[in-house]
Amino acid sequence: MPLLKRKPFPLADSPKDLENHELVYQVRFTKEVFRDYSEYLSRINLYRRRVWMCKFTGKSNLTYEEALVSEKCAAEKVQQFPKDLIVPALQIIQYSMLSLKDLADTIAVKLQEFLFVGTELYGRREDQIYPCKIVKVLENDAEELQYEVVWLDKNKKVTETALLNVEDLVQKKPPLSRRFLKSFIRESTYRSAPWVLHDKLAQNHGISTDLPQELRSKAFFRDGLLVCNKKRKTNDMETSNPGKCKRRDRANGSTAENGAKKEGLDEDIKYPIDDLLVQPGADDPVFSERPSPSREFKVPMNCVGDLLMVWDVCSSFSRLLNLWPFSLDDFERAIYHKESNVPLLVEAHSAYFRLLLKDNGEYSSLVEGKKRKMKITLVNWTEYLCDFLEMIGNPKLCANTATIKRGHYGLLDTYVKLGILCELVNHSLESNIFREKLDEIIEQRQALGATRRGEALEEGRKRREEKERLKSEPMSNGHVNGHLTDPEKSEISKSDPGRRSKDSSKNRNGVVISTQNGLSPVKSEDDHPIAYLKKMAKKRNSDVTVSTSTNSPKKEAKDHRMEVLDKNTIKERREYYERELEKRSIKTNPLGKDRNHNRYWWFRRDGRIFVESSDSKEWGYYSSIEELDAFMGSLNCKGERERELGKHLEKSYRRICVELNKRSKDITNQIAAEEAVLRRSTRVRAPPRENPATAYLRYVNRWKED
């Protein structure tokens, strides 16, 4: 039986009262039967995960079927264990407290002392050592063993026989390998520490099942199985000093009485744990039903991953490629389109060709050698495509060169089109131009991170100084240097982090205006999250602060407003840094994984959450806030993976909802426009309108280089 997390995994019980005509779902390799399809599917998905271990060999990262095959092969190999050595080996294994490695080493050493018929070893003859094989064991009158052997040549053919004593026999290596012995130990036992043989196996070979005296104080039987009492020492202490143990149990959140109820065996589970080990609990919240993701794609399912990768790179590095951004829907329709020279695909290919030509690499040399025009157009772009295929030399892709030359690019299979684009992306990422751009982005991210950390440190320093100042100032009649010590205002002061960074200057309203030198994430006033605050400052570099010598109500109200304003400014600064760092992201990372290792992706330029199966063979997506809420409500925070996934979704929830709403509105407007086109098409004299669904056919690259 394959192991899950190094523990036996119980098979599901067959449903009771099954009728002959009832339709059920059966797992082929375990013969488990399920009435409910969702339960069957969940169990199948679990069996397909690479989380299983072969019980006999210890191989891990296997699927359930692979683990079964491994165990079958190991069992067949273990059956070859020499019969004469089975009993001595089992006697060593029974109730041994050694680790698996040490136990295998001990058996190997012990078995070297046992010589049996069929053993191949070396014998001494005329002061020389020759290979031989034992064919018979003889016992003389002096109760000394002698061995009849046959000498073997290089081809292991028998030459002649001889009678040798035990001192004339030499074993060059142990008769059985350590790996073989480990498999034998695992197959023969049902538990370790101590190792205990299967009852039937022990009875068949006459091995005693009586527990040794030295283990009786450390273990006991429960439900017919041997169980180690790991807390026996604790129980002994309870007998000798019950008061001390009771105090210790209370410190751990449980009493000695509760420990007795658990019989010193079960420990409280500390969450989070692996998701597949989470069991339903009485205190669990009501989880919503997990919605099924939509799988409506125009491209084949096995091409969705490549489609998303290519589109994400085109969108993320559109400025570098001089390629006007396009939506994922338009890109998918363009790939699916069967006509040649689709403007969107032509411009996408041409953008990568221009970048490779600028790089002055292998592709540039190949094109220059063919003396082609250096201007890529709608007419000659396929020539550059054929040159690229010739350069990469991929047999599967190069087989379509003739079709492309005849002008039938649109007739290529979807996986071929995406395969070509994937190759273009990979070669572009390896170019010097791309590497320089990535280095620049990394430097900007590091500078932004350093600036953000500097501001955080400055805020912390300001908070500490403010606390020390408040402690040192004398309190008199409810005033502090002319300020009313209003509890609400004091609370605001405590919660308000520092308002001025080290390299900042203040305007007369006390608002911080960043004047940092070096790399600044702010490129223009409109790009700054507190641009509207700058307009309030008449004298930017003045260091005039509000006087604190008055305690008038108007003044107090004004100070209160400034406190809140600064607090909002700090929050906006943090959001600003998050946006700027996201703009300079190098790659898109998944939001996380669910209990079944399915990955979840969110691309900020598309309003959907994509679901990728653990084997990357199936894709789906959620496209509404209702689906997102239902999915988040189905996550169990007791599991490690779903806990982290839930945190990432909560952190990005607001932004995701904005994109989902935007996409829903766009789809609604598109449907309305398509219906309008359909209605107008019935009127002969009405001028035709452009259908939004065919926008990819009217794509124009506004950033195209001249």
XYZ file of C-alpha atoms in Angstrom:
706
model
C 0.000 0.000 0.000
C 1.602 3.336 -1.055
C 2.247 5.826 1.713
C 1.016 9.414 1.973
C 3.245 11.597 4.158
C 5.004 8.395 5.234
C 1.752 7.017 6.647
C -0.645 4.336 5.317
C -3.569 5.765 3.396
C -6.896 3.974 4.008
C -9.014 3.192 0.966
C -12.601 4.375 0.853
C -15.265 1.896 1.915
C -17.702 0.760 -0.757
C -21.201 2.262 -0.508
C -23.722 0.088 1.245
C -26.989 -1.148 -0.274
C -25.807 -0.815 -3.864
C -28.432 -1.869 -6.376
C -27.668 -3.722 -9.588
C -28.927 -0.967 -11.873
C -27.232 1.855 -9.952
C -24.517 3.800 -11.771
C -21.306 4.217 -9.803
C -17.736 5.461 -10.362
C -14.845 3.058 -9.784
C -11.145 3.784 -9.465
C -9.446 1.357 -11.805
C -6.319 0.541 -9.795
C -7.797 0.542 -6.263
C -11.287 -0.834 -7.090
C -12.836 1.890 -4.911
C -16.474 2.633 -5.713
C -18.152 6.046 -5.342
C -21.732 7.146 -5.780
C -20.882 10.851 -5.918
C -18.874 12.022 -8.910
C -17.259 14.902 -7.013
C -15.906 12.480 -4.388
C -14.616 10.208 -7.143
C -12.980 13.127 -8.934
C -11.393 14.393 -5.718
C -9.929 10.959 -4.990
C -8.627 10.593 -8.568
C -6.974 14.010 -8.360
C -5.312 12.978 -5.112
C -3.998 9.771 -6.690
C -2.552 11.775 -9.585
C -0.548 14.066 -7.319
C 3.137 13.320 -6.891
C 2.863 13.017 -3.141
C 3.013 9.225 -2.784
C 5.846 7.025 -1.563
C 6.686 3.415 -2.340
C 6.461 1.519 0.932
C 9.232 -0.959 0.074
C 11.858 1.176 -1.688
C 11.175 4.549 -0.056
C 10.949 6.313 -3.427
C 8.950 9.529 -3.138
C 7.317 12.090 -5.467
C 5.337 9.355 -7.188
C 1.733 9.129 -8.283
C -0.346 6.437 -6.648
C -0.105 4.177 -9.710
C 3.656 4.661 -9.967
C 3.989 3.793 -6.288
C 1.912 0.636 -6.845
C 4.135 -0.441 -9.734
C 7.253 0.259 -7.660
C 5.904 -1.797 -4.783
C 4.987 -4.663 -7.113
C 8.482 -4.748 -8.612
C 10.063 -4.555 -5.165
C 7.839 -7.360 -3.882
C 8.782 -9.580 -6.812
C 12.436 -8.880 -6.198
C 12.143 -9.580 -2.476
C 10.671 -12.981 -3.298
C 14.137 -13.873 -4.570
C 15.472 -13.659 -1.004
C 17.421 -16.896 -0.316
C 15.231 -19.271 1.682
C 18.091 -20.315 3.930
C 18.579 -16.710 5.036
C 14.939 -15.710 5.603
C 14.672 -17.053 9.157
C 17.977 -15.543 10.418
C 17.032 -12.198 8.851
C 13.532 -12.206 10.349
C 14.919 -13.036 13.780
C 17.165 -9.969 13.615
C 14.301 -7.734 12.431
C 11.680 -8.746 15.008
C 11.356 -6.023 17.705
C 14.592 -4.311 16.678
C 14.900 -0.659 17.749
C 17.525 0.237 15.131
C 16.965 2.661 12.297
C 16.328 1.259 8.842
C 19.895 1.906 7.672
C 21.514 0.444 10.786
C 19.210 -2.564 10.712
C 20.060 -3.285 7.077
C 23.785 -3.004 7.892
C 23.412 -5.367 10.849
C 21.596 -7.971 8.767
C 24.200 -7.725 6.013
C 27.043 -8.338 8.475
C 25.248 -11.196 10.224
C 24.278 -12.946 7.017
C 27.897 -13.031 5.898
C 28.406 -15.683 8.582
C 25.726 -17.943 7.061
C 26.898 -20.126 4.191
C 24.224 -22.042 2.309
C 23.838 -24.069 -0.850
C 24.022 -21.848 -3.905
C 26.270 -19.199 -2.350
C 28.920 -17.946 -4.765
C 32.159 -16.934 -3.059
C 35.913 -17.560 -3.188
C 37.901 -20.582 -2.021
C 41.611 -21.150 -1.355
C 43.451 -23.686 -3.455
C 47.214 -23.963 -3.586
C 47.593 -20.621 -1.809
C 45.483 -18.945 -4.476
C 41.885 -17.689 -4.387
C 39.455 -18.871 -7.056
C 35.715 -18.368 -7.505
C 33.535 -21.242 -6.411
C 29.982 -22.184 -5.522
C 28.663 -24.226 -2.599
C 26.690 -27.261 -3.749
C 26.454 -29.210 -0.499
C 26.892 -28.687 3.255
C 28.417 -31.646 5.140
C 28.807 -32.256 8.874
C 31.595 -34.580 10.062
C 31.859 -36.576 13.280
C 33.500 -33.681 15.102
C 30.400 -31.599 14.389
C 32.434 -29.375 12.132
C 30.912 -28.151 8.884
C 32.535 -28.810 5.560
C 31.387 -27.496 2.226
C 31.422 -29.232 -1.115
C 32.119 -26.613 -3.759
C 32.560 -26.486 -7.505
C 35.237 -24.278 -9.036
C 34.088 -21.746 -11.611
C 35.929 -20.266 -14.566
C 35.549 -16.763 -15.978
C 32.279 -17.723 -17.670
C 31.012 -19.289 -14.424
C 31.203 -22.767 -15.881
C 31.937 -25.687 -13.549
C 35.436 -27.106 -13.855
C 35.825 -29.517 -10.889
C 34.680 -30.103 -7.299
C 36.444 -29.889 -3.941
C 35.794 -30.234 -0.207
C 36.694 -27.149 1.846
C 36.548 -26.090 5.465
C 34.973 -22.822 6.562
C 38.378 -21.161 6.999
C 39.134 -21.823 3.324
C 36.112 -19.859 2.133
C 36.187 -16.093 1.591
C 33.248 -13.830 0.775
C 34.255 -10.824 -1.266
C 31.038 -8.868 -0.620
C 27.811 -9.344 1.343
C 25.395 -11.795 -0.281
C 22.634 -9.163 -0.366
C 22.784 -5.422 -1.028
C 21.688 -2.853 1.559
C 19.007 -1.555 -0.773
C 17.618 -5.059 -1.222
C 17.597 -5.608 2.527
C 15.748 -2.316 3.138
C 12.994 -3.409 0.758
C 12.807 -6.761 2.525
C 12.517 -5.060 5.925
C 9.731 -2.743 4.765
C 7.743 -5.559 3.176
C 8.087 -7.846 6.178
C 6.962 -5.348 8.851
C 3.911 -3.236 9.585
C 5.595 -0.690 11.866
C 8.982 0.576 12.999
C 10.611 1.555 16.323
C 10.357 -1.262 17.165
C 10.138 -3.173 13.900
C 7.317 -5.707 14.100
C 6.784 -8.543 11.619
C 3.421 -9.330 10.124
C 1.740 -11.960 12.278
C 1.233 -14.447 9.459
C 4.852 -14.092 8.304
C 6.143 -14.639 11.842
C 3.957 -17.732 12.303
C 4.974 -19.280 8.970
C 8.672 -19.115 9.891
C 8.356 -19.824 13.604
C 9.405 -16.374 14.803
C 8.320 -15.526 18.341
C 5.758 -12.743 18.715
C 6.295 -12.352 22.481
C 7.382 -8.841 23.380
C 10.927 -8.740 24.869
C 11.165 -7.821 28.532
C 13.148 -4.634 27.861
C 10.357 -3.269 25.634
C 7.407 -4.037 27.845
C 7.889 -0.856 29.873
C 8.132 1.266 26.728
C 5.309 -0.071 24.600
C 1.912 -1.710 24.840
C -0.714 -3.184 22.550
C -3.870 -1.361 21.528
C -6.491 -2.817 19.196
C -4.175 -5.705 18.499
C -1.290 -3.472 17.359
C 1.938 -2.586 19.121
C 2.037 1.075 20.117
C 5.021 2.956 21.509
C 4.167 5.041 24.549
C 6.304 8.098 23.880
C 5.012 9.803 27.038
C 5.723 6.934 29.410
C 8.297 9.130 31.116
C 5.642 11.757 31.708
C 3.302 9.215 33.251
C 6.061 8.020 35.577
C 6.604 11.603 36.704
C 2.911 11.952 37.414
C 3.160 9.042 39.823
C 6.196 10.398 41.626
C 5.284 14.097 41.588
C 1.671 14.655 40.498
C 1.624 18.320 41.518
C 4.550 19.220 39.298
C 3.094 17.450 36.268
C -0.257 19.094 36.769
C 1.301 22.550 36.766
C 3.234 21.753 33.615
C 0.121 20.460 31.865
C -1.732 23.637 32.742
C 1.084 25.696 31.244
C 0.629 23.746 28.017
C -3.079 24.455 27.952
C -4.205 21.018 29.164
C -4.513 19.248 32.493
C -3.132 15.919 33.551
C -6.659 14.580 33.323
C -6.853 15.481 29.644
C -3.468 13.895 29.103
C -4.758 10.709 30.718
C -7.753 10.720 28.419
C -5.400 10.813 25.468
C -3.407 7.956 27.031
C -0.252 9.891 26.219
C -0.627 9.052 22.519
C -2.404 11.810 20.624
C -1.152 15.347 20.409
C -3.116 18.435 19.441
C -2.769 19.224 15.769
C -1.027 22.530 15.146
C -2.443 24.264 12.105
C -1.727 25.013 9.370
C -0.746 21.565 8.090
C -0.603 19.995 4.657
C -3.984 20.542 3.022
C -4.519 16.886 2.155
C -4.235 15.972 5.850
C -6.860 18.461 7.037
C -9.925 16.736 8.449
C -13.343 18.388 9.009
C -13.699 19.779 12.527
C -16.646 20.764 14.688
C -15.380 24.357 14.939
C -14.926 24.787 11.179
C -16.864 27.632 9.555
C -19.446 26.914 6.878
C -17.463 26.711 3.654
C -19.182 27.773 0.468
C -19.263 25.387 -2.465
C -16.264 25.885 -4.694
C -17.434 27.165 -8.086
C -16.396 25.331 -11.211
C -14.136 27.515 -13.375
C -15.230 28.319 -16.895
C -13.302 26.505 -19.621
C -14.511 28.406 -22.674
C -11.372 28.899 -24.744
C -11.119 29.229 -28.490
C -7.680 27.614 -28.562
C -7.163 23.952 -27.566
C -6.749 23.299 -23.847
C -3.096 22.246 -24.203
C -2.295 25.632 -25.815
C -3.756 27.920 -23.128
C -0.533 28.032 -21.096
C 1.546 29.149 -24.081
C -1.155 31.647 -25.055
C -1.011 33.308 -21.624
C 2.797 33.309 -21.516
C 3.228 34.986 -24.897
C 0.507 37.559 -24.236
C 1.881 38.394 -20.786
C 5.383 39.044 -22.176
C 3.986 41.165 -25.030
C 1.966 43.220 -22.535
C 4.672 43.549 -19.894
C 7.402 44.637 -22.315
C 5.240 46.452 -24.870
C 7.323 49.636 -24.597
C 10.555 47.788 -25.247
C 9.000 45.951 -28.194
C 7.316 49.140 -29.502
C 4.113 47.124 -29.660
C 0.784 48.757 -28.847
C -0.913 46.663 -26.098
C -3.805 44.394 -27.065
C -6.271 42.413 -24.995
C -5.990 38.700 -24.310
C -9.353 38.132 -25.998
C -8.166 39.811 -29.209
C -4.923 37.827 -29.121
C -6.828 34.559 -28.680
C -9.166 35.374 -31.572
C -6.211 36.314 -33.769
C -4.458 33.004 -33.046
C -7.672 31.103 -33.754
C -8.312 33.025 -36.994
C -7.719 30.942 -40.127
C -6.932 33.741 -42.572
C -3.386 34.922 -43.186
C -1.926 38.362 -42.512
C -3.977 39.159 -39.410
C -2.674 42.639 -38.479
C -2.307 41.851 -34.763
C -0.167 38.739 -35.375
C 1.848 40.407 -38.119
C 2.762 43.293 -35.810
C 3.534 40.934 -32.912
C 5.943 38.875 -35.033
C 7.470 41.977 -36.597
C 8.138 43.544 -33.179
C 10.226 40.531 -32.155
C 12.015 40.419 -35.523
C 13.005 44.088 -35.196
C 14.336 43.507 -31.689
C 16.435 40.515 -32.820
C 17.769 42.512 -35.776
C 18.799 45.350 -33.435
C 20.597 42.868 -31.197
C 23.131 42.097 -33.959
C 23.144 38.435 -33.087
C 22.770 35.212 -35.040
C 19.412 36.178 -36.529
C 20.700 39.547 -37.708
C 23.680 37.891 -39.418
C 21.398 35.378 -41.144
C 19.074 38.081 -42.505
C 21.959 40.278 -43.664
C 23.492 37.305 -45.441
C 20.328 36.909 -47.482
C 20.391 40.632 -48.337
C 16.800 41.261 -47.353
C 15.246 44.674 -46.982
C 15.569 45.856 -43.396
C 11.991 47.146 -43.362
C 9.428 44.537 -42.338
C 6.041 44.990 -44.012
C 2.736 43.180 -44.353
C 4.020 41.666 -47.604
C 7.469 40.369 -46.640
C 7.055 39.483 -42.935
C 6.747 35.757 -43.717
C 10.253 35.823 -45.240
C 11.669 36.930 -41.885
C 9.578 34.243 -40.208
C 11.040 31.537 -42.472
C 14.550 32.843 -41.728
C 13.842 32.551 -38.011
C 12.605 28.965 -38.391
C 15.740 28.143 -40.343
C 17.860 29.569 -37.536
C 16.234 27.653 -34.653
C 16.160 24.362 -36.586
C 13.155 22.934 -34.726
C 11.977 19.960 -36.878
C 8.318 20.203 -35.828
C 8.143 23.914 -36.603
C 10.363 23.838 -39.680
C 8.030 21.296 -41.268
C 5.546 24.178 -41.791
C 7.957 26.414 -43.716
C 6.503 25.447 -47.112
C 2.978 26.325 -45.976
C 4.167 29.728 -44.743
C 6.024 30.459 -47.991
C 2.856 29.736 -49.986
C 1.122 32.461 -47.981
C -1.074 30.176 -45.875
C 0.159 31.060 -42.391
C -3.418 31.223 -41.143
C -3.939 27.525 -41.907
C -1.249 26.453 -39.441
C -2.396 24.577 -36.361
C -2.823 26.651 -33.226
C -0.032 24.851 -31.373
C 2.351 25.622 -34.272
C 1.527 29.347 -34.220
C 2.037 29.521 -30.464
C 5.149 27.356 -30.696
C 6.734 29.865 -33.097
C 5.826 32.777 -30.823
C 7.218 30.940 -27.795
C 10.528 30.483 -29.611
C 10.542 34.175 -30.503
C 9.920 35.115 -26.886
C 12.666 32.800 -25.589
C 15.273 34.076 -28.069
C 14.309 37.685 -27.359
C 14.675 37.182 -23.614
C 18.225 35.944 -24.224
C 19.159 39.011 -26.286
C 21.435 41.746 -24.949
C 18.704 44.365 -25.355
C 16.330 42.445 -23.118
C 19.024 41.740 -20.545
C 19.941 45.410 -20.322
C 16.279 46.297 -19.861
C 15.882 43.681 -17.145
C 18.967 44.994 -15.359
C 17.530 48.501 -15.521
C 14.205 47.334 -14.086
C 15.962 45.452 -11.300
C 17.952 48.558 -10.375
C 14.782 50.660 -10.316
C 13.038 48.113 -8.096
C 16.002 48.087 -5.735
C 16.031 51.877 -5.605
C 12.282 52.011 -4.942
C 12.649 49.383 -2.242
C 15.491 51.294 -0.619
C 13.490 54.528 -0.690
C 10.466 52.833 0.807
C 12.545 51.243 3.551
C 14.190 54.585 4.275
C 10.833 56.281 4.686
C 9.632 53.467 6.936
C 12.702 53.823 9.128
C 12.219 57.577 9.280
C 8.572 57.117 10.244
C 9.610 54.788 13.035
C 12.206 57.259 14.281
C 9.644 60.078 14.281
C 7.199 57.934 16.239
C 9.809 57.133 18.860
C 10.805 60.798 19.178
C 7.168 61.834 19.522
C 6.600 59.297 22.296
C 9.720 60.432 24.152
C 8.686 64.079 23.793
C 5.220 63.398 25.192
C 6.721 61.524 28.147
C 9.228 64.281 28.934
C 6.800 67.215 28.705
C 5.123 68.210 32.046
C 1.381 67.752 32.330
C -0.496 70.791 33.719
C -4.270 71.274 33.943
C -4.914 68.979 31.028
C -2.586 70.997 28.727
C 0.720 70.192 27.119
C 2.558 73.335 26.010
C -0.689 74.980 25.067
C -2.247 71.893 23.444
C -5.352 70.276 24.868
C -4.603 66.633 25.714
C -7.812 65.397 24.160
C -7.963 61.576 24.301
C -9.135 61.349 20.696
C -6.334 63.594 19.498
C -3.761 61.695 21.560
C -4.922 58.476 19.966
C -4.477 60.001 16.529
C -0.961 61.084 17.442
C -0.066 57.586 18.603
C -1.411 55.891 15.515
C 0.098 58.455 13.163
C 3.522 57.370 11.862
C 6.213 59.931 11.119
C 5.295 62.536 8.540
C 8.603 63.670 7.142
C 11.397 61.640 5.591
C 15.079 62.393 5.926
C 15.437 64.006 2.489
C 12.095 65.846 2.559
C 11.102 69.463 3.094
C 7.889 70.878 4.615
C 5.532 73.472 3.266
C 3.806 75.894 5.571
C 0.866 73.558 6.057
C 3.120 70.864 7.497
C 2.678 68.570 4.468
C 5.694 66.534 3.373
C 6.898 67.070 -0.186
C 9.520 64.556 -1.381
C 12.643 66.237 -2.753
C 14.925 63.217 -2.943
C 17.926 63.218 -5.204
C 19.002 60.245 -7.246
C 16.412 57.819 -8.643
C 12.948 59.141 -7.901
C 9.863 57.068 -8.650
C 7.965 60.307 -9.413
C 8.213 61.374 -13.048
C 5.611 64.155 -13.098
C 3.168 65.947 -10.808
C 0.255 64.049 -12.280
C 2.070 60.794 -11.593
C 2.537 61.595 -7.889
C -0.071 60.224 -5.451
C -0.079 63.480 -3.456
C 0.091 65.899 -6.396
C -3.023 67.676 -5.205
C -1.259 68.429 -1.917
C 1.566 70.229 -3.693
C -0.828 72.845 -4.944
C -1.625 73.709 -1.339
C 2.006 74.661 -0.634
C 2.818 78.296 -1.462
C 6.366 78.099 -0.205
C 7.740 74.633 -0.896
C 11.022 74.706 1.009
C 9.909 76.727 4.009
C 10.372 75.193 7.413
C 7.546 77.081 9.096
C 5.461 74.972 11.423
C 2.125 75.700 13.021
C 2.402 77.585 16.291
C 1.517 75.606 19.372
C 1.019 78.561 21.690
C -2.723 78.722 21.268
C -5.442 76.393 22.283
C -8.376 77.950 20.415
C -11.051 75.555 19.078
C -10.374 76.624 15.486
C -6.697 75.908 15.924
C -7.354 72.513 17.491
C -9.699 71.582 14.633
C -7.101 72.630 12.091
C -4.393 70.591 13.805
C -6.729 67.603 13.853
C -7.369 67.944 10.108
C -3.640 68.108 9.421
C -3.044 64.963 11.491
C -5.627 63.055 9.432
C -4.286 64.524 6.186
C -0.745 63.378 6.962
C -2.012 59.952 7.873
C -3.781 59.660 4.519
C -0.644 60.879 2.781
C 1.459 58.100 4.300
C -1.106 55.503 3.228
C -1.132 56.908 -0.303
C 2.655 56.824 -0.412
C 2.629 53.148 0.441
C 0.040 52.428 -2.232
C 2.103 54.454 -4.669
C 5.205 52.356 -4.046
C 3.207 49.164 -4.483
C 1.900 50.397 -7.842
C 5.346 51.456 -9.022
C 6.897 48.138 -8.013
C 4.116 46.287 -9.797
C 4.720 48.324 -12.953
C 8.342 47.213 -12.857
C 7.592 43.538 -12.284
C 9.811 41.189 -14.285
C 7.501 38.188 -14.276
C 4.037 37.208 -13.172
C 3.921 34.837 -10.217
C 0.922 32.688 -9.258
C -1.264 33.837 -6.396
C -0.854 30.431 -4.780
C -2.101 26.852 -4.816
C -5.166 25.112 -3.443
C -5.316 21.816 -1.587
C -4.983 19.853 -4.842
C -1.909 21.837 -5.989
C -3.881 23.728 -8.659
C -2.229 27.086 -9.338
C -4.099 30.415 -9.553
C -2.951 33.292 -11.745
C -4.044 36.900 -11.993
C -2.810 39.192 -14.756
C -3.465 42.847 -14.004
C -4.153 43.564 -17.695
C -6.949 40.983 -17.865
C -9.912 40.857 -15.506
C -9.919 37.111 -14.827
C -8.383 34.681 -12.355
C -6.989 31.686 -14.223
C -6.842 28.203 -12.738
C -4.066 25.835 -13.851
C -4.244 22.150 -12.928
C -1.305 20.586 -11.125
C -0.193 18.771 -14.303
C -0.681 21.947 -16.421
C -3.005 20.069 -18.772
C -6.240 21.865 -17.901
C -7.089 25.542 -17.527
C -10.118 27.512 -16.427
C -10.990 30.961 -15.138
C -13.255 32.971 -12.830
C -14.636 36.163 -14.347
C -17.079 37.584 -11.782
C -16.931 38.934 -8.240
C -19.557 36.380 -7.183
C -17.314 33.532 -8.304
C -14.325 35.120 -6.564
C -16.256 35.509 -3.290
C -17.523 31.930 -3.472
C -14.044 30.621 -4.154
C -12.494 32.581 -1.279
C -15.254 31.283 0.986
C -14.325 27.694 0.090
C -10.680 28.003 1.164
C -9.757 26.214 4.377
C -7.206 28.220 6.355
C -6.135 25.071 8.225
C -4.243 23.984 5.113
C -0.856 25.513 4.357
C -1.455 26.133 0.658
C -5.025 27.428 0.880
C -4.068 29.650 3.812
C -1.371 31.413 1.768
C -3.642 31.594 -1.283
C -6.357 33.245 0.797
C -3.885 35.841 2.122
C -2.787 36.807 -1.390
C -6.384 37.051 -2.595
C -7.368 39.257 0.351
C -4.375 41.516 -0.287
C -5.267 41.970 -3.973
C -9.050 41.746 -3.537
C -9.825 45.406 -4.241
C -7.710 45.579 -7.387
C -9.047 42.275 -8.681
C -12.637 43.414 -8.139
C -11.962 46.613 -10.075
C -10.638 44.612 -13.030
C -13.513 42.112 -12.840
C -16.048 44.953 -12.900
C -14.253 46.596 -15.791
C -14.226 43.370 -17.779
C -17.918 42.744 -17.082
C -18.798 46.231 -18.329
C -16.658 45.777 -21.450
C -18.335 42.471 -22.231
C -21.778 44.022 -21.702
C -20.937 46.921 -24.005
C -19.495 44.539 -26.580
C -22.623 42.379 -26.579
C -24.785 45.474 -26.939
C -22.648 46.681 -29.839
C -22.812 43.292 -31.558
C -26.594 43.242 -31.207
C -26.754 46.755 -32.651
C -24.677 45.647 -35.624
C -26.970 42.670 -36.104
C -30.087 44.834 -35.963
C -28.648 47.392 -38.384
C -27.545 44.686 -40.813
C -31.224 43.899 -41.462
C -31.721 47.432 -42.779
C -30.257 47.567 -46.265
C -29.682 51.305 -46.419
C -28.130 51.593 -42.958
C -24.333 52.084 -43.033
C -22.452 49.143 -41.471
C -20.924 49.498 -38.021
C -17.707 47.959 -36.785
C -18.162 44.746 -34.798
C -16.141 44.818 -31.524
C -15.543 41.071 -31.802
C -13.388 41.638 -34.900
C -11.271 44.435 -33.399
C -8.126 42.290 -33.856
C -8.605 42.586 -37.637
C -8.443 46.388 -37.357
C -5.493 46.458 -34.937
C -3.035 49.304 -35.481
C 0.374 49.409 -33.812
C 0.562 53.033 -32.662
C 4.051 52.545 -31.245
C 5.472 51.045 -34.410
C 8.930 52.309 -35.300
C 9.336 54.080 -38.616
